[in-house]
Amino acid sequence: MATTALVELQTLEIESGTTNQVQSVFAPSRQSLQNPALPLGASLDTSPNDDTTAILSKGRAVIVITQLISLQLLTSFCNGVVVVGLPAIASTLKLEASLLLWPTSVFYLTAGSCLMLAGSIADVVGTRPVMLAANALLVVSALACGLARTGGELIAFRALQGITNAMAVPASVSIISTSVEYGRPRNFGFACLGFSGPLGFLIGLVLGGVLVDSVGWRPAFYLAAATSFVLGAIGFWVLPQDSRPRASRTIRKQLSFDIDWVGTIVSSTGLATLSYVLA
């Protein structure tokens, strides 16, 4: 009788263990019920950083942030040079009175109009290529502003500088938010990025005024072009690679279908037209 009871007890334990195993395999976890998009047995990752994104070391992060804010600083530096040197620029280029505000205004016009499109392209192409392209365009536009012979040329090249700013802003924000350590280092990067614009404009007013009174306004743009070239060389080595590289065919396909070209062009053209009419 005792033997029969022991056999029945062992049978119940085996059946109980088998039932628990079946329940643990087929029963969904609490996280899966809370988030239906998760597969069964998967855990919900609430960490602030994506595992596929490589976080930069502190030393390299400082260099990357310096390179990013320097590009913003130089575009604002050129704005300060134009503001303080406008009388000398108008006298040299025989700029008409109706066009006196355009060397300054056209920068903000193109920067605001192209910001949406530049951000969409950066999402598809990647932040590193966009930043390097913006750096190269700043070198060309700053050098061209210094070599301008007419008011129309200066206005056109200042428009290119506005496009440079539109390319650099979303790419810089993306790099800091994904490649810099979460917390104080990332907050520091954003603070420096926001402070670089006013600081560059202030330096442009002071240093630009000194250069205009001593050697002229053209060397101020040459200085910005040379500094941008050095920063571009540094950025080529220190800017982080994209975490998910894509083939050129995939990029071309995404540029063709993932970006609302019609809507972006219409909105940018409308904003530019409205700004032109109000100006």
Coordinates of C-alpha atoms in Angstrom, one line a residue:
M1 CA 0.0 0.0 0.0
A2 CA 2.8 2.4 0.8
T3 CA 4.5 1.4 -2.5
T4 CA 1.3 2.3 -4.4
A5 CA 1.0 5.7 -2.6
L6 CA 4.7 6.5 -3.4
V7 CA 4.2 5.6 -7.1
E8 CA 1.1 7.8 -7.3
L9 CA 3.0 10.7 -5.6
Q10 CA 5.8 10.5 -8.1
T11 CA 3.3 10.4 -11.0
L12 CA 1.7 13.6 -9.7
E13 CA 5.1 15.4 -9.4
I14 CA 6.1 14.4 -12.9
E15 CA 2.7 15.7 -14.3
S16 CA 3.0 18.9 -12.2
G17 CA 6.6 19.6 -13.6
T18 CA 5.5 18.9 -17.1
T19 CA 2.5 21.3 -16.8
N20 CA 4.8 24.1 -15.4
Q21 CA 7.2 23.7 -18.3
V22 CA 4.4 23.8 -20.8
Q23 CA 3.0 27.0 -19.1
S24 CA 6.5 28.6 -19.1
V25 CA 6.9 28.0 -22.8
F26 CA 3.5 29.0 -24.1
A27 CA 2.5 31.6 -21.6
P28 CA 3.4 35.1 -22.8
S29 CA 5.4 37.3 -20.4
R30 CA 4.0 40.4 -18.8
Q31 CA 6.2 42.6 -21.0
S32 CA 4.9 40.9 -24.2
L33 CA 1.3 41.6 -23.1
Q34 CA 2.1 45.2 -22.4
N35 CA 3.9 45.6 -25.7
P36 CA 2.3 43.5 -28.4
A37 CA 5.0 44.4 -30.9
L38 CA 7.5 42.3 -28.9
P39 CA 7.9 38.6 -29.8
L40 CA 7.2 36.0 -27.1
G41 CA 9.9 35.7 -24.6
A42 CA 11.6 39.0 -25.6
S43 CA 12.4 41.6 -23.0
L44 CA 11.7 45.3 -23.3
D45 CA 14.9 47.4 -23.3
T46 CA 14.4 50.7 -21.7
S47 CA 18.0 51.9 -21.8
P48 CA 18.4 55.5 -23.3
N49 CA 20.9 54.4 -25.9
D50 CA 20.5 52.0 -28.8
D51 CA 22.7 48.9 -28.7
T52 CA 23.6 49.4 -32.3
T53 CA 25.0 52.9 -31.7
A54 CA 28.6 53.1 -30.6
I55 CA 29.1 55.6 -27.8
L56 CA 32.2 57.7 -28.2
S57 CA 34.9 57.9 -25.6
K58 CA 35.1 61.1 -23.6
G59 CA 38.2 62.4 -25.4
R60 CA 36.8 61.7 -28.8
A61 CA 33.4 63.1 -27.9
V62 CA 35.1 66.4 -26.9
I63 CA 36.8 66.6 -30.3
V64 CA 33.6 65.7 -32.2
I65 CA 31.6 68.3 -30.3
T66 CA 34.3 70.9 -30.9
Q67 CA 34.2 70.2 -34.6
L68 CA 30.4 70.4 -34.7
I69 CA 30.1 73.7 -32.8
S70 CA 33.0 75.2 -34.8
L71 CA 31.0 74.8 -38.0
Q72 CA 28.1 76.6 -36.5
L73 CA 30.4 79.2 -35.1
L74 CA 32.0 80.0 -38.4
T75 CA 28.6 80.4 -40.2
S76 CA 27.6 82.9 -37.5
F77 CA 31.0 84.5 -37.8
C78 CA 30.4 85.3 -41.4
N79 CA 27.0 86.8 -40.4
G80 CA 28.8 89.1 -38.0
V81 CA 31.3 90.1 -40.6
V82 CA 28.6 91.0 -43.1
V83 CA 26.7 93.1 -40.5
V84 CA 29.7 95.1 -39.3
G85 CA 31.3 95.4 -42.7
L86 CA 28.2 96.2 -44.7
P87 CA 29.2 99.9 -45.4
A88 CA 32.6 98.8 -46.8
I89 CA 31.0 95.9 -48.7
A90 CA 28.4 98.2 -50.3
S91 CA 31.0 100.7 -51.2
T92 CA 33.4 98.1 -52.8
L93 CA 30.7 96.1 -54.7
K94 CA 28.6 99.2 -55.6
L95 CA 25.6 97.5 -53.9
E96 CA 22.3 99.2 -54.6
A97 CA 20.3 100.7 -51.7
S98 CA 17.4 98.3 -52.2
L99 CA 19.8 95.3 -51.8
L100 CA 21.6 96.4 -48.7
L101 CA 19.8 94.0 -46.4
W102 CA 20.0 91.0 -48.7
P103 CA 23.5 89.8 -47.9
T104 CA 22.3 89.3 -44.3
S105 CA 18.7 88.3 -44.9
V106 CA 19.3 85.7 -47.7
F107 CA 21.3 83.6 -45.3
Y108 CA 18.4 83.1 -42.9
L109 CA 16.0 82.7 -45.8
T110 CA 17.8 79.7 -47.3
A111 CA 18.7 78.3 -43.9
G112 CA 15.1 78.2 -42.8
S113 CA 13.7 77.1 -46.2
C114 CA 16.1 74.2 -46.6
L115 CA 16.1 72.9 -43.1
M116 CA 13.4 70.4 -43.5
L117 CA 14.8 69.0 -46.7
A118 CA 18.3 68.8 -45.3
G119 CA 17.1 66.9 -42.3
S120 CA 15.2 64.4 -44.4
I121 CA 18.3 63.8 -46.6
A122 CA 20.4 63.3 -43.5
D123 CA 18.0 60.6 -42.2
V124 CA 18.5 58.7 -45.4
V125 CA 22.2 59.3 -46.4
G126 CA 23.6 59.5 -42.9
T127 CA 24.9 62.3 -40.7
R128 CA 28.6 61.9 -41.4
P129 CA 28.3 62.5 -45.2
V130 CA 26.0 65.4 -44.7
M131 CA 28.4 67.1 -42.2
L132 CA 31.4 66.6 -44.4
A133 CA 29.4 68.0 -47.4
A134 CA 28.3 71.0 -45.3
N135 CA 31.9 71.6 -44.3
A136 CA 33.0 71.5 -47.9
L137 CA 30.2 73.8 -49.0
L138 CA 31.2 76.3 -46.2
V139 CA 34.8 76.4 -47.5
V140 CA 33.6 77.1 -51.0
S141 CA 31.0 79.7 -50.1
A142 CA 33.2 81.6 -47.7
L143 CA 36.0 81.7 -50.2
A144 CA 33.6 82.8 -52.9
C145 CA 32.2 85.6 -50.7
G146 CA 35.7 86.9 -50.4
L147 CA 36.3 86.8 -54.1
A148 CA 32.9 88.3 -55.0
R149 CA 33.0 91.1 -57.6
T150 CA 29.4 92.2 -57.6
G151 CA 26.5 92.5 -55.1
G152 CA 24.6 89.7 -56.9
E153 CA 27.5 87.3 -56.5
L154 CA 27.8 88.0 -52.8
I155 CA 24.1 87.5 -52.2
A156 CA 24.2 84.2 -54.1
F157 CA 27.2 82.9 -52.1
R158 CA 25.6 84.0 -48.9
A159 CA 22.6 81.9 -49.9
L160 CA 24.9 78.9 -50.1
Q161 CA 26.1 79.6 -46.6
G162 CA 22.5 79.5 -45.5
I163 CA 22.2 76.0 -47.1
T164 CA 25.3 75.0 -45.2
N165 CA 23.7 76.0 -41.9
A166 CA 20.5 74.0 -42.8
M167 CA 22.6 70.9 -43.5
A168 CA 24.8 71.2 -40.4
V169 CA 22.1 71.8 -37.8
P170 CA 20.0 68.5 -38.0
A171 CA 23.2 66.4 -38.6
S172 CA 24.9 68.0 -35.5
V173 CA 21.9 67.3 -33.3
S174 CA 21.7 63.7 -34.5
I175 CA 25.4 63.0 -33.9
I176 CA 25.3 64.4 -30.4
S177 CA 22.0 62.6 -29.5
T178 CA 23.2 59.2 -30.7
S179 CA 27.0 59.1 -30.3
V180 CA 27.6 61.1 -27.1
E181 CA 27.1 59.5 -23.7
Y182 CA 23.7 60.0 -22.2
G183 CA 23.5 62.4 -19.3
R184 CA 25.8 65.3 -18.6
P185 CA 28.1 64.8 -21.6
R186 CA 25.2 64.9 -24.0
N187 CA 23.6 67.9 -22.2
F188 CA 27.0 69.7 -22.4
G189 CA 27.1 69.0 -26.2
F190 CA 23.7 70.5 -26.8
A191 CA 24.5 73.5 -24.6
C192 CA 27.7 74.2 -26.6
L193 CA 25.8 73.7 -29.9
G194 CA 23.2 76.3 -28.9
F195 CA 25.8 78.7 -27.6
S196 CA 28.0 78.5 -30.7
G197 CA 25.7 80.6 -32.8
P198 CA 25.6 83.8 -30.6
L199 CA 29.3 83.3 -29.8
G200 CA 30.3 83.2 -33.5
F201 CA 28.2 86.2 -34.3
L202 CA 29.9 88.1 -31.4
I203 CA 33.3 87.1 -32.7
G204 CA 32.4 88.2 -36.2
L205 CA 31.3 91.6 -35.0
V206 CA 34.5 92.2 -33.0
L207 CA 37.1 90.5 -35.2
G208 CA 35.3 91.4 -38.4
G209 CA 35.4 95.1 -37.3
V210 CA 39.1 94.9 -36.6
L211 CA 39.8 93.3 -40.0
V212 CA 37.5 95.7 -41.9
D213 CA 39.3 98.7 -40.4
S214 CA 42.8 97.3 -41.0
V215 CA 43.1 94.9 -44.0
G216 CA 39.5 94.9 -45.4
W217 CA 36.4 92.7 -45.3
R218 CA 37.6 90.1 -47.8
P219 CA 40.4 88.6 -45.5
A220 CA 37.7 87.9 -42.9
F221 CA 36.0 85.5 -45.3
Y222 CA 39.3 84.0 -46.3
L223 CA 40.0 83.3 -42.6
A224 CA 36.6 81.6 -42.3
A225 CA 37.3 79.5 -45.4
A226 CA 40.8 78.4 -44.2
T227 CA 39.5 77.5 -40.7
S228 CA 36.6 75.5 -42.2
F229 CA 39.1 73.6 -44.4
V230 CA 41.1 72.6 -41.3
L231 CA 37.9 71.6 -39.5
G232 CA 36.8 69.5 -42.4
A233 CA 40.1 67.6 -42.4
I234 CA 39.6 67.0 -38.6
G235 CA 36.0 65.9 -39.1
F236 CA 37.0 63.4 -41.8
W237 CA 39.0 61.5 -39.1
V238 CA 36.9 62.0 -36.0
L239 CA 33.2 62.0 -37.0
P240 CA 31.6 58.7 -36.1
Q241 CA 30.6 56.3 -38.8
D242 CA 26.9 55.5 -39.3
S243 CA 25.9 52.5 -37.1
R244 CA 24.0 50.9 -40.0
P245 CA 25.8 51.4 -43.3
R246 CA 23.6 50.9 -46.4
A247 CA 24.3 50.2 -50.0
S248 CA 24.3 53.0 -52.5
R249 CA 21.4 51.3 -54.3
T250 CA 19.3 51.3 -51.1
I251 CA 20.2 55.0 -50.5
R252 CA 19.1 56.0 -54.0
K253 CA 15.8 54.1 -53.5
Q254 CA 15.1 55.7 -50.2
L255 CA 15.9 59.1 -51.6
S256 CA 13.4 58.5 -54.4
F257 CA 10.6 57.1 -52.4
D258 CA 11.0 57.8 -48.6
I259 CA 11.3 61.6 -49.0
D260 CA 8.2 63.7 -49.8
W261 CA 10.0 65.8 -52.4
V262 CA 6.8 67.5 -53.6
G263 CA 5.6 68.5 -50.2
T264 CA 9.1 69.5 -49.1
I265 CA 9.7 71.7 -52.2
V266 CA 6.3 73.2 -52.0
S267 CA 6.7 74.1 -48.3
S268 CA 10.2 75.4 -48.8
T269 CA 9.2 77.5 -51.8
G270 CA 6.2 78.9 -50.0
L271 CA 8.3 79.9 -47.0
A272 CA 10.9 81.5 -49.2
T273 CA 8.3 83.4 -51.2
L274 CA 6.6 84.6 -48.0
S275 CA 9.9 85.8 -46.6
Y276 CA 10.8 87.5 -49.9
V277 CA 7.4 89.4 -50.0
L278 CA 7.7 90.5 -46.4
A279 CA 11.3 91.6 -47.0

